[in-house]
Tab-separated table of C-alpha atoms in Angstrom:
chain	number	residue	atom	x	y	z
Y	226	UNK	CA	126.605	118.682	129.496
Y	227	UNK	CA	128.022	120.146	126.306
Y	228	UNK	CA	126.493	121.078	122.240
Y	229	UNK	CA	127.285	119.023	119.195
Y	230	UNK	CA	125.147	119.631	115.818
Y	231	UNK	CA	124.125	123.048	117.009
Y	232	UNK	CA	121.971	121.857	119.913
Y	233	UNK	CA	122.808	121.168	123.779
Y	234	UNK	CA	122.964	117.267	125.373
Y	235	UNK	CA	123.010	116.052	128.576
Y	236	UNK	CA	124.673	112.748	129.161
Y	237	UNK	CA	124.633	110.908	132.349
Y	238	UNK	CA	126.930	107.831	133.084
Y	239	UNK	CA	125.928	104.433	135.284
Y	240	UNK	CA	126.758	100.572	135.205
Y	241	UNK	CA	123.093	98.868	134.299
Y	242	UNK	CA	122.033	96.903	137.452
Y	243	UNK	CA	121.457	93.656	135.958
Y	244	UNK	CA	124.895	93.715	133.969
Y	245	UNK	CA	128.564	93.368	135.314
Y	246	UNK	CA	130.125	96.290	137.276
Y	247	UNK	CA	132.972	96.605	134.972
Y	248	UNK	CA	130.410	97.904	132.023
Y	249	UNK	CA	129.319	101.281	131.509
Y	250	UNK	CA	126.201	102.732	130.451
Y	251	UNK	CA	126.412	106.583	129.114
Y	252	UNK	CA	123.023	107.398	128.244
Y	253	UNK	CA	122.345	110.843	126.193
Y	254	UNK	CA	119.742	113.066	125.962
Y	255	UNK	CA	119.506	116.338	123.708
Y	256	UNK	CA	118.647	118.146	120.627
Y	257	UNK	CA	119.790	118.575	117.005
Y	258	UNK	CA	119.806	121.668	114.565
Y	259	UNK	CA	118.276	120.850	111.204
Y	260	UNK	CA	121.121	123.616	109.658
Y	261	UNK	CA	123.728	122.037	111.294
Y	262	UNK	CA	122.594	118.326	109.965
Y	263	UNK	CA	121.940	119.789	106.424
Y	264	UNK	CA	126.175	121.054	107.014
Y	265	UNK	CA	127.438	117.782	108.287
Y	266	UNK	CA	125.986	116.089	105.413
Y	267	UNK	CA	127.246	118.761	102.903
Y	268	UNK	CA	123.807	119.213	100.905
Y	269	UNK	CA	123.235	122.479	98.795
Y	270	UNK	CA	121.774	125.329	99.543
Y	271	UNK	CA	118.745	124.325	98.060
Y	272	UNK	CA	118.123	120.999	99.628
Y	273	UNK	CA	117.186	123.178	103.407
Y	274	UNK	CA	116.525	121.349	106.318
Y	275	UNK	CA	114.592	123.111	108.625
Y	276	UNK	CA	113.777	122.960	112.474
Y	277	UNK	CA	115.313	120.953	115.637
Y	278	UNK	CA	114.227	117.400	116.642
Y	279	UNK	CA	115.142	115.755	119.935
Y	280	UNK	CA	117.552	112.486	120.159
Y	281	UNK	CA	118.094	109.520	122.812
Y	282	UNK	CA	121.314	108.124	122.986
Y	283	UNK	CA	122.576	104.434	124.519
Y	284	UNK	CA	126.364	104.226	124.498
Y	285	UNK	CA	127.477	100.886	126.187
Y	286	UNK	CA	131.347	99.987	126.837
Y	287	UNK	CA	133.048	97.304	128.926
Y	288	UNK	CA	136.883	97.057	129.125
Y	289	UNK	CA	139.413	94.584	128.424
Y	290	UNK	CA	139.442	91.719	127.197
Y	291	UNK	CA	135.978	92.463	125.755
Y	292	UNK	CA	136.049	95.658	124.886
Y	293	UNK	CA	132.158	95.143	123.483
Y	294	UNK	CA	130.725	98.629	122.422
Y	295	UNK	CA	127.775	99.533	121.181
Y	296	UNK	CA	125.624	102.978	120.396
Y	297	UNK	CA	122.763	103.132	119.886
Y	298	UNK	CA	120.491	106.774	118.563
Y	299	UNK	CA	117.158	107.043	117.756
Y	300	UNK	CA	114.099	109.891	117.235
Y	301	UNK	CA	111.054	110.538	115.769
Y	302	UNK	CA	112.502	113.704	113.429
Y	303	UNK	CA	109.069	115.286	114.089
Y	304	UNK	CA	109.967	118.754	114.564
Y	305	UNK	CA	112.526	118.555	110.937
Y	306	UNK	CA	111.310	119.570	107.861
Y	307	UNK	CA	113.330	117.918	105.131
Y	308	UNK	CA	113.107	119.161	101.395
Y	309	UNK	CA	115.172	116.376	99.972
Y	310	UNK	CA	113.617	114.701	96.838
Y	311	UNK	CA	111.203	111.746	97.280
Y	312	UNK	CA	111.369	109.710	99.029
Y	313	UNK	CA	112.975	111.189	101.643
Y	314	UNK	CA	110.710	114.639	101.871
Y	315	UNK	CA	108.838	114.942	104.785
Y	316	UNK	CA	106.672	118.074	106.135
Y	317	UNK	CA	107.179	119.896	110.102
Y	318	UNK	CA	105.096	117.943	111.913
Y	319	UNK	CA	104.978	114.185	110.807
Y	320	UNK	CA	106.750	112.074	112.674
Y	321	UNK	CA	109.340	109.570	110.644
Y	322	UNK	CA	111.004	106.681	113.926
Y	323	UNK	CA	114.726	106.939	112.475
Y	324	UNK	CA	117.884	104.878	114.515
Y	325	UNK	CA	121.244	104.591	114.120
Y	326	UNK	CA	122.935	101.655	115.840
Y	327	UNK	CA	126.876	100.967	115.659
Y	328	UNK	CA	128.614	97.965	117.132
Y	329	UNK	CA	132.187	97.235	117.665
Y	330	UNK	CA	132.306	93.886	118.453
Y	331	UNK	CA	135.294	91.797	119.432
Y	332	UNK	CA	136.650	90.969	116.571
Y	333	UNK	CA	135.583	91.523	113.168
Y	334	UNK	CA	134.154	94.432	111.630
Y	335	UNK	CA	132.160	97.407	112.530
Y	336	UNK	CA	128.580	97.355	111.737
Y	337	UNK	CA	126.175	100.179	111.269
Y	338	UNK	CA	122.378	99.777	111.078
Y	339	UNK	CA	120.155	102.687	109.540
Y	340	UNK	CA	116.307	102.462	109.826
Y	341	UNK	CA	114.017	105.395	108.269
Y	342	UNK	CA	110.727	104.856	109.582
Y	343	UNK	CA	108.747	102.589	106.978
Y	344	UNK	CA	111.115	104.206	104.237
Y	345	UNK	CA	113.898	102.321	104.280
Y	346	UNK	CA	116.197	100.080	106.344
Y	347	UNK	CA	120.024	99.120	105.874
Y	348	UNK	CA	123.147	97.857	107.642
Y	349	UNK	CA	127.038	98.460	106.330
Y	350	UNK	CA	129.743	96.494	107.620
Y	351	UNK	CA	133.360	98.606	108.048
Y	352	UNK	CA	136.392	96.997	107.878
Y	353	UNK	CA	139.987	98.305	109.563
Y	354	UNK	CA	142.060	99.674	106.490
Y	355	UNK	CA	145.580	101.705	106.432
Y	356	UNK	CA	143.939	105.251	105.936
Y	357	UNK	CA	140.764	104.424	107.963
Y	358	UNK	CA	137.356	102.606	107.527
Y	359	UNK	CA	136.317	100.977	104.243
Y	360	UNK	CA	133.165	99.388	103.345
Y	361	UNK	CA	132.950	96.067	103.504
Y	362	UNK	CA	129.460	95.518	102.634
Y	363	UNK	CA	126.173	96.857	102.443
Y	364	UNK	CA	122.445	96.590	101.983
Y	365	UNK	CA	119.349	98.839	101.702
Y	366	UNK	CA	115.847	97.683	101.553
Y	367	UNK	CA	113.010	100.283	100.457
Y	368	UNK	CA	109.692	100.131	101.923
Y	369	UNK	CA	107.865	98.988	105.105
Y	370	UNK	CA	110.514	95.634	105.470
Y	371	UNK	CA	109.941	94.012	108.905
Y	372	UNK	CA	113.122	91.859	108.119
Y	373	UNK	CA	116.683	93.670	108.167
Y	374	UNK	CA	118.451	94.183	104.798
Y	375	UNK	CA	120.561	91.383	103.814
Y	376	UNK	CA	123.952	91.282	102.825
Y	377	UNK	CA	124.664	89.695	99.251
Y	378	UNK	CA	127.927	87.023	98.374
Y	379	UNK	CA	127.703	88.213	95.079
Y	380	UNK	CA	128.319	91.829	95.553
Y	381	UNK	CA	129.353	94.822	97.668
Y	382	UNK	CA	126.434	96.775	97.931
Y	383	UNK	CA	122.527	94.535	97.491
Y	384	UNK	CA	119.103	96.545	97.369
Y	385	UNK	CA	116.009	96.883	96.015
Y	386	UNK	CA	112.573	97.184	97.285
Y	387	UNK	CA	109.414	99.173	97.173
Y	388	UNK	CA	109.583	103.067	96.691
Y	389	UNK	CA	106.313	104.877	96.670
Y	390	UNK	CA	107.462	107.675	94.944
Y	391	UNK	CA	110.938	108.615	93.285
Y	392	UNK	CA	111.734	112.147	92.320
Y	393	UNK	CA	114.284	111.320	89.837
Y	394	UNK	CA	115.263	114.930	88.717
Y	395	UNK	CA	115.435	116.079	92.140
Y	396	UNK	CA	118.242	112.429	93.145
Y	397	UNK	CA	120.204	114.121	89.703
Y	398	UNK	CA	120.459	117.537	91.022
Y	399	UNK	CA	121.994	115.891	94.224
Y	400	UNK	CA	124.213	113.612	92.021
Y	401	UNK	CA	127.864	114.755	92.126
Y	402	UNK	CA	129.965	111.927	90.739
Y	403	UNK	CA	134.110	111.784	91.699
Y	404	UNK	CA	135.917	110.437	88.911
Y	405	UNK	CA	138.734	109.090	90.631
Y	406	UNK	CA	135.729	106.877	92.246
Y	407	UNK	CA	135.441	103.413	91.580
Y	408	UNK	CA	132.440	102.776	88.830
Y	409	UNK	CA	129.225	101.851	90.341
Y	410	UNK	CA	129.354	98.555	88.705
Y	411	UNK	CA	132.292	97.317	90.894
Y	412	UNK	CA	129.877	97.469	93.766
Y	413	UNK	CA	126.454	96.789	92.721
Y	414	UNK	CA	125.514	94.078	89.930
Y	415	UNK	CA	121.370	93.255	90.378
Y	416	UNK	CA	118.599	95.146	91.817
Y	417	UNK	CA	114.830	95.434	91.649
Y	418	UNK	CA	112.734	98.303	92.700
Y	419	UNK	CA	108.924	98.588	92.562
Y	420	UNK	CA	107.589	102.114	92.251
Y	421	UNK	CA	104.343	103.874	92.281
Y	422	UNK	CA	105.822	107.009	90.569
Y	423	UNK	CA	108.995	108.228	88.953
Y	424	UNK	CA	108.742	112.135	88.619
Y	425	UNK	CA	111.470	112.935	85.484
Y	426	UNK	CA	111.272	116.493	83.621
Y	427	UNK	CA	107.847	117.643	84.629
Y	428	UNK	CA	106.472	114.232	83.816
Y	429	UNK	CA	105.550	111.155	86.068
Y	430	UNK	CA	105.550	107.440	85.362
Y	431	UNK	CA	103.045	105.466	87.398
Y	432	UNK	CA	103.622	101.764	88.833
Y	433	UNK	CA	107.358	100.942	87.560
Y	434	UNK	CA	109.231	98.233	88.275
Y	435	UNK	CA	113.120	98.445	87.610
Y	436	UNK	CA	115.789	95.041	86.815
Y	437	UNK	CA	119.185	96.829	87.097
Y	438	UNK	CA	121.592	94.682	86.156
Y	439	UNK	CA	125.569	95.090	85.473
Y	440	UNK	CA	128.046	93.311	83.157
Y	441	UNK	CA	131.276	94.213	81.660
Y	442	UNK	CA	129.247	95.820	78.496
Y	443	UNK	CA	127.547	98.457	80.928
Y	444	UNK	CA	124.095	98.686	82.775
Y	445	UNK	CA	120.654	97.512	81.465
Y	446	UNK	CA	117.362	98.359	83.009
Y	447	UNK	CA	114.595	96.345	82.513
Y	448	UNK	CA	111.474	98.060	82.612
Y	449	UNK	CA	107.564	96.418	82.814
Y	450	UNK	CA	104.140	97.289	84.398
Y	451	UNK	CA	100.818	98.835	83.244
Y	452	UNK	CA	101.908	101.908	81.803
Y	453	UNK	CA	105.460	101.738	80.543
Y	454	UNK	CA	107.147	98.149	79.038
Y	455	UNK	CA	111.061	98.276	77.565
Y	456	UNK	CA	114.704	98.463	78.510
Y	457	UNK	CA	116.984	101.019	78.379
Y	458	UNK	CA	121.215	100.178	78.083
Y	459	UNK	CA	123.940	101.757	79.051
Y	460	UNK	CA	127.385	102.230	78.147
Y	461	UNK	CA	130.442	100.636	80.565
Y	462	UNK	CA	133.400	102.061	80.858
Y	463	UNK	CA	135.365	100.491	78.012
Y	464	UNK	CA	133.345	102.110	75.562
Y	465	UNK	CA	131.555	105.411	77.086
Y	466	UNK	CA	130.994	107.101	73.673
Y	467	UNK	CA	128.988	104.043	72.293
Y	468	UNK	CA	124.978	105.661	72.492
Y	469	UNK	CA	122.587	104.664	75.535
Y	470	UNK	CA	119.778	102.713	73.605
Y	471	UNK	CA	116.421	102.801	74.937
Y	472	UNK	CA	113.789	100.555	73.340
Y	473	UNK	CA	110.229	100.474	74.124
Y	474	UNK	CA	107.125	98.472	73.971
Y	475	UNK	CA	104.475	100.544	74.979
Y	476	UNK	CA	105.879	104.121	76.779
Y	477	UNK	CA	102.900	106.122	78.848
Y	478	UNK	CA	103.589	108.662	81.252
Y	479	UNK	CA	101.439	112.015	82.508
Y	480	UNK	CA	102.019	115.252	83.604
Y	481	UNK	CA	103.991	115.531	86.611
Y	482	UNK	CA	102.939	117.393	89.926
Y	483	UNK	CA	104.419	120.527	88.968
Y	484	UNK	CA	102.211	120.819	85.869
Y	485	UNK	CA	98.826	121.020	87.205
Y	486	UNK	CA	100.088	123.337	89.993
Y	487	UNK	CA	101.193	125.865	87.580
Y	488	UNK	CA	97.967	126.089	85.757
Y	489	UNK	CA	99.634	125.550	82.431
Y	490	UNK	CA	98.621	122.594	80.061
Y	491	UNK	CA	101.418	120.581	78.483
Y	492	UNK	CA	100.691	120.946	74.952
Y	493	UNK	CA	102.052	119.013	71.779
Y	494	UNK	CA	104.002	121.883	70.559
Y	495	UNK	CA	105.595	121.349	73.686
Y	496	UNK	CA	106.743	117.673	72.706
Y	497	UNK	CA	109.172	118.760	70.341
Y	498	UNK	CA	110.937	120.999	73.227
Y	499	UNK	CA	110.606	118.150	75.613
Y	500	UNK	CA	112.476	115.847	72.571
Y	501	UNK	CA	114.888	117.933	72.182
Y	502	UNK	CA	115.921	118.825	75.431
Y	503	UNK	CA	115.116	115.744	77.968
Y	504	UNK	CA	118.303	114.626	78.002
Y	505	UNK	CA	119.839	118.215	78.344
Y	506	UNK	CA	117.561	119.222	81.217
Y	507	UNK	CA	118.970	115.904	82.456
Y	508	UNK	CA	122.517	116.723	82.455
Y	509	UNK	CA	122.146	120.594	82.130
Y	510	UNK	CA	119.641	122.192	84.100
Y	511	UNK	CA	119.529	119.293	86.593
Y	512	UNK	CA	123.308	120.262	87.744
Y	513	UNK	CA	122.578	124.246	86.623
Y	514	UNK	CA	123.326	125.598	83.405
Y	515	UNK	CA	122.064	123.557	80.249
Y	516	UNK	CA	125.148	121.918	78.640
Y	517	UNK	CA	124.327	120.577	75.287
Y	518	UNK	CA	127.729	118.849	75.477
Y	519	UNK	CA	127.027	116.981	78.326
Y	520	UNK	CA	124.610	114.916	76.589
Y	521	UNK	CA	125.653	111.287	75.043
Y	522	UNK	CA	124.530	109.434	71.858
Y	523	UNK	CA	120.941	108.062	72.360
Y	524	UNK	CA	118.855	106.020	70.330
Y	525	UNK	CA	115.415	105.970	71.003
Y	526	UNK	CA	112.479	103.871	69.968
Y	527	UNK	CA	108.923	103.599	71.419
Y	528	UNK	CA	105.975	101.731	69.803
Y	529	UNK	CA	103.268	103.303	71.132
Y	530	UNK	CA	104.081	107.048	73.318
Y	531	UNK	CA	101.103	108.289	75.489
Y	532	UNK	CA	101.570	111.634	77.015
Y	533	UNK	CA	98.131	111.368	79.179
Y	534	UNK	CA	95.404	111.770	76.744
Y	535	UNK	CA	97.868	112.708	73.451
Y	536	UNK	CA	98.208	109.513	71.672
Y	537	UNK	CA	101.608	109.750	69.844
Y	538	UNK	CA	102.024	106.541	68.090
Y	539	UNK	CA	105.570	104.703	67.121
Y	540	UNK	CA	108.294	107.243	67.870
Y	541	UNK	CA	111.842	106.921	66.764
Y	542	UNK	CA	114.728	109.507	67.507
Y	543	UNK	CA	118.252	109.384	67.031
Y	544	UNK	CA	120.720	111.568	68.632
Y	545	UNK	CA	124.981	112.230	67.541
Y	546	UNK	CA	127.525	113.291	69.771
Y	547	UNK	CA	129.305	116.173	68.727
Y	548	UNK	CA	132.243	117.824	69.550
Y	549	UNK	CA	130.322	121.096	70.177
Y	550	UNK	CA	126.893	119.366	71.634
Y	551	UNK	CA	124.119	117.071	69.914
Y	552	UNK	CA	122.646	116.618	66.275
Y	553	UNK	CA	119.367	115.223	65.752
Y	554	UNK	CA	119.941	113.241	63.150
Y	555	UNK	CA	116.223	111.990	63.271
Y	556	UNK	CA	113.146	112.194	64.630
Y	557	UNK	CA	110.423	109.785	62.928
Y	558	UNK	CA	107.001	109.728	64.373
Y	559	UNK	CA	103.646	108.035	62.920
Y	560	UNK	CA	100.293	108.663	65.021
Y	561	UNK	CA	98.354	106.319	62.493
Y	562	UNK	CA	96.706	110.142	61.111
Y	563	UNK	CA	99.918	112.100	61.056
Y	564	UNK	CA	103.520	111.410	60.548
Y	565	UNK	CA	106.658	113.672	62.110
Y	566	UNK	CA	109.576	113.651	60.584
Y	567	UNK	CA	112.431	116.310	61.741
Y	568	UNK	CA	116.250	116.795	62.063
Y	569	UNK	CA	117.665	119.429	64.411
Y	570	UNK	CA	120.961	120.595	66.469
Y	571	UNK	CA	121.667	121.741	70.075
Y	572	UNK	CA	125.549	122.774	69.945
Y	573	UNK	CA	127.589	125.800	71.111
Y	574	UNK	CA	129.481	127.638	73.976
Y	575	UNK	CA	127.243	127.509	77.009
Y	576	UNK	CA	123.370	126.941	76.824
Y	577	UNK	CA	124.604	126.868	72.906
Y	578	UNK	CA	121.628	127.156	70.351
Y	579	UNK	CA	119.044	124.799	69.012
Y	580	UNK	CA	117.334	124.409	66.012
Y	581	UNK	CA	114.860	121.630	64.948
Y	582	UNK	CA	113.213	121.599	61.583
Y	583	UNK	CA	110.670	119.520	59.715
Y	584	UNK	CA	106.965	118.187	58.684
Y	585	UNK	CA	104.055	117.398	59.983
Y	586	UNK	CA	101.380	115.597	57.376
Y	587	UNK	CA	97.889	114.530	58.270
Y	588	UNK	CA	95.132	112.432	56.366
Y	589	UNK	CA	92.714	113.265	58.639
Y	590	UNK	CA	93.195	117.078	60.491
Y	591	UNK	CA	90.088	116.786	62.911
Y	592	UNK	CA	91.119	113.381	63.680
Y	593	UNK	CA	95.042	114.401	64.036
Y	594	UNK	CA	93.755	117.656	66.310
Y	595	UNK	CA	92.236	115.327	68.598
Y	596	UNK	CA	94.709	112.296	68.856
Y	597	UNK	CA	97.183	115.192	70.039
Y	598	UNK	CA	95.045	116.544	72.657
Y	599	UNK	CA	93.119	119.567	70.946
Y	600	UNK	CA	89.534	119.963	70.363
Y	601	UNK	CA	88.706	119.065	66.261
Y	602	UNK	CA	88.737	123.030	65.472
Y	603	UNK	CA	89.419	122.131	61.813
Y	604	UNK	CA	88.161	119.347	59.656
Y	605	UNK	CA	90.307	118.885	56.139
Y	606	UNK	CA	91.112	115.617	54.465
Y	607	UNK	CA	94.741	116.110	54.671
Y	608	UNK	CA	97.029	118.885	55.837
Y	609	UNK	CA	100.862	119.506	55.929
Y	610	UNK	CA	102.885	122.008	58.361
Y	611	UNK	CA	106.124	122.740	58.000
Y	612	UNK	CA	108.352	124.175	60.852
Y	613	UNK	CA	111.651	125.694	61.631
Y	614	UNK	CA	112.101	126.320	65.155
Y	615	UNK	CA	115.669	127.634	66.341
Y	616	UNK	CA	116.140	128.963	70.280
């Protein structure tokens, strides 16, 4: 008997009747503390995971020469509550068949094997190094795979897959890089993901499918399906300061779960916020105070923006890194009825403050009013606002 992961076990030892006497069979039986899994895996406080679920345990062993191990742990994590972002959320109550199965063979490396019910399933192989483990390689398929993940020649670490739904903004909140880490692209070079919806900023993104792909220049992201068409490209590491471009083909997205729930209606006035600050709430508030300088270079194109039923049109932005935060040097946007066109800042100690200032112009109001989501209130044959917003 004894407690590990604040809850009890009882483990029993036998040989296995149909095996050799010289091999042991230690079988386990017991319970595990959501608290104490949520400490062992060092989340924040505000990634909880609540309850207890039980666990079966196989541990086999036989001696020299062989010295063959293997464990093997599984449960159905029925009784946990887990408030990580999607898609690993799950509610008290639903079951999600999870196993862990290490082998020590021989000779040769260590290999783990991680299944997640039908969310995901992977295998890493460990290899015997002077200060301990290292990876030797991995693989992670998403979705309901009957097959196991496959290991790739070409690189360290191979996924990809089908994801049903990917909070994004709750993966950055998580996302605590090291920097004496090796980049990402020394381990992973290609992989495709299918996904019914990417939740980003309050906004979702419905039936994605992502090309990552690596080179010495930096990362591109090849983006298609129904609703959103384009590529965005990052930086490497030779050049970090050179901007991320993002170029799009057609760019629609609607309001994310979050919206609706609140009762409040994302309106266009809120579009220039959302401009200004996407990439801050991305590298601010997502890690906990907004950090204009935190934010890189960007250039940003998108033929045709729909924000559910607000028909933007061709929208350009440009942002400049600053010592002090971000300029926008410019924000061009033609609806076909109306034309935006705007510069702005976001620089300063702290949150630092942001300004944005410009014009709208119309040739048809009624028609404008409508294309951006309001009822036609006010018919004119032309009309020009001019704003200067600073928070």
């Amino acid at each position: 008997h004894g407690k590990i992961l604040g809850g009890p076990f009882q483990m029993q030892a036998r040989a296995p009747r149909n095996a050799p006497v010289t091999r042991t069979m230690l079988v386990f039986n017991g319970t595990l503390s959501g608290d104490a899994i949520h400490s062992a895996l060092s989340l924040p406080a505000s990634i909880p995971i609540n309850g207890t679920t039980d666990w079966h345990g196989v541990l086999r062993m036989a001696p020299e020469p062989a010295r063959e191990r293997s464990l093997r742990i599984n449960g159905s994590l029925a009784a946990l509550e887990l408030k990580l972002p999607e898609p690993l959320a799950k509610p008290a109550g639903r079951p999600l068949p999870s196993s862990v199965e290490i082998l020590w063979p021989t000779s040769g490396a260590t290999q783990v094997r991680v299944a997640l019910g039908s969310v995901l399933r992977g295998q890493v192989t460990l290899d015997s190094g002077a200060n301990g483990p290292q990876l030797g390689r991995a693989a992670v398929t998403f979705g309901a795979a009957t097959e196991p993940a496959a290991f790739s020649d070409t690189q360290v670490v191979n996924t990809g897959g089908t994801i049903e739904r990917l909070d994004l903004t709750g993966w950055l909140k998580l996302y605590t890089p090291d920097k004496s880490a090796k980049p990402l692209g020394s381990f992973l070079r290609t992989a495709k993901f299918d996904v019914g919806q990417i939740d980003y900023l309050g906004l979702s993104f419905l039936d994605v499918s992502l090309d990552v792909s690596a080179s010495d220049a930096g990362w591109r992201i090849g983006i298609g399906g129904p609703n959103v068409v384009g590529s965005i490209s990052l930086p490497g590491a030779a050049n970090p300061a050179e901007p991320w471009q993002l170029e799009f083909q057609r760019l629609k997205f609607v309001d994310g779960p979050g919206a609706a729930d609140s009762g409040d209606t994302l309106r266009p006035g809120d579009a220039l916020q959302a401009g200004g600050t996407a990439y801050g709430a991305a590298y601010g508030t997502a890690y906990g105070t907004p950090n204009p300088r935190a934010i890189p270079a960007i250039k940003f194109h998108a033929a045709d923006v729909i924000w559910g039923e607000r028909e933007f049109g061709d929208v350009k932005a440009t942002l400049g890194k600053r010592d002090d935060g971000i300029s926008l040097d410019e924000l061009r946007v033609n609806g076909g009825n109306f034309t935006v066109n705007a510069k702005g800042e976001w620089r300063g100690k702290d949150a630092g403050l942001g300004r944005i200032e410009g014009t709208l112009a119309s040739t048809d109001v009624g028609a404008t009013l409508k294309q951006l989501g309001y009822d036609a209130v006010i018919e004119a044959k032309t009309g020009k606002m001019d704003f200067d917003m600073s928070w």
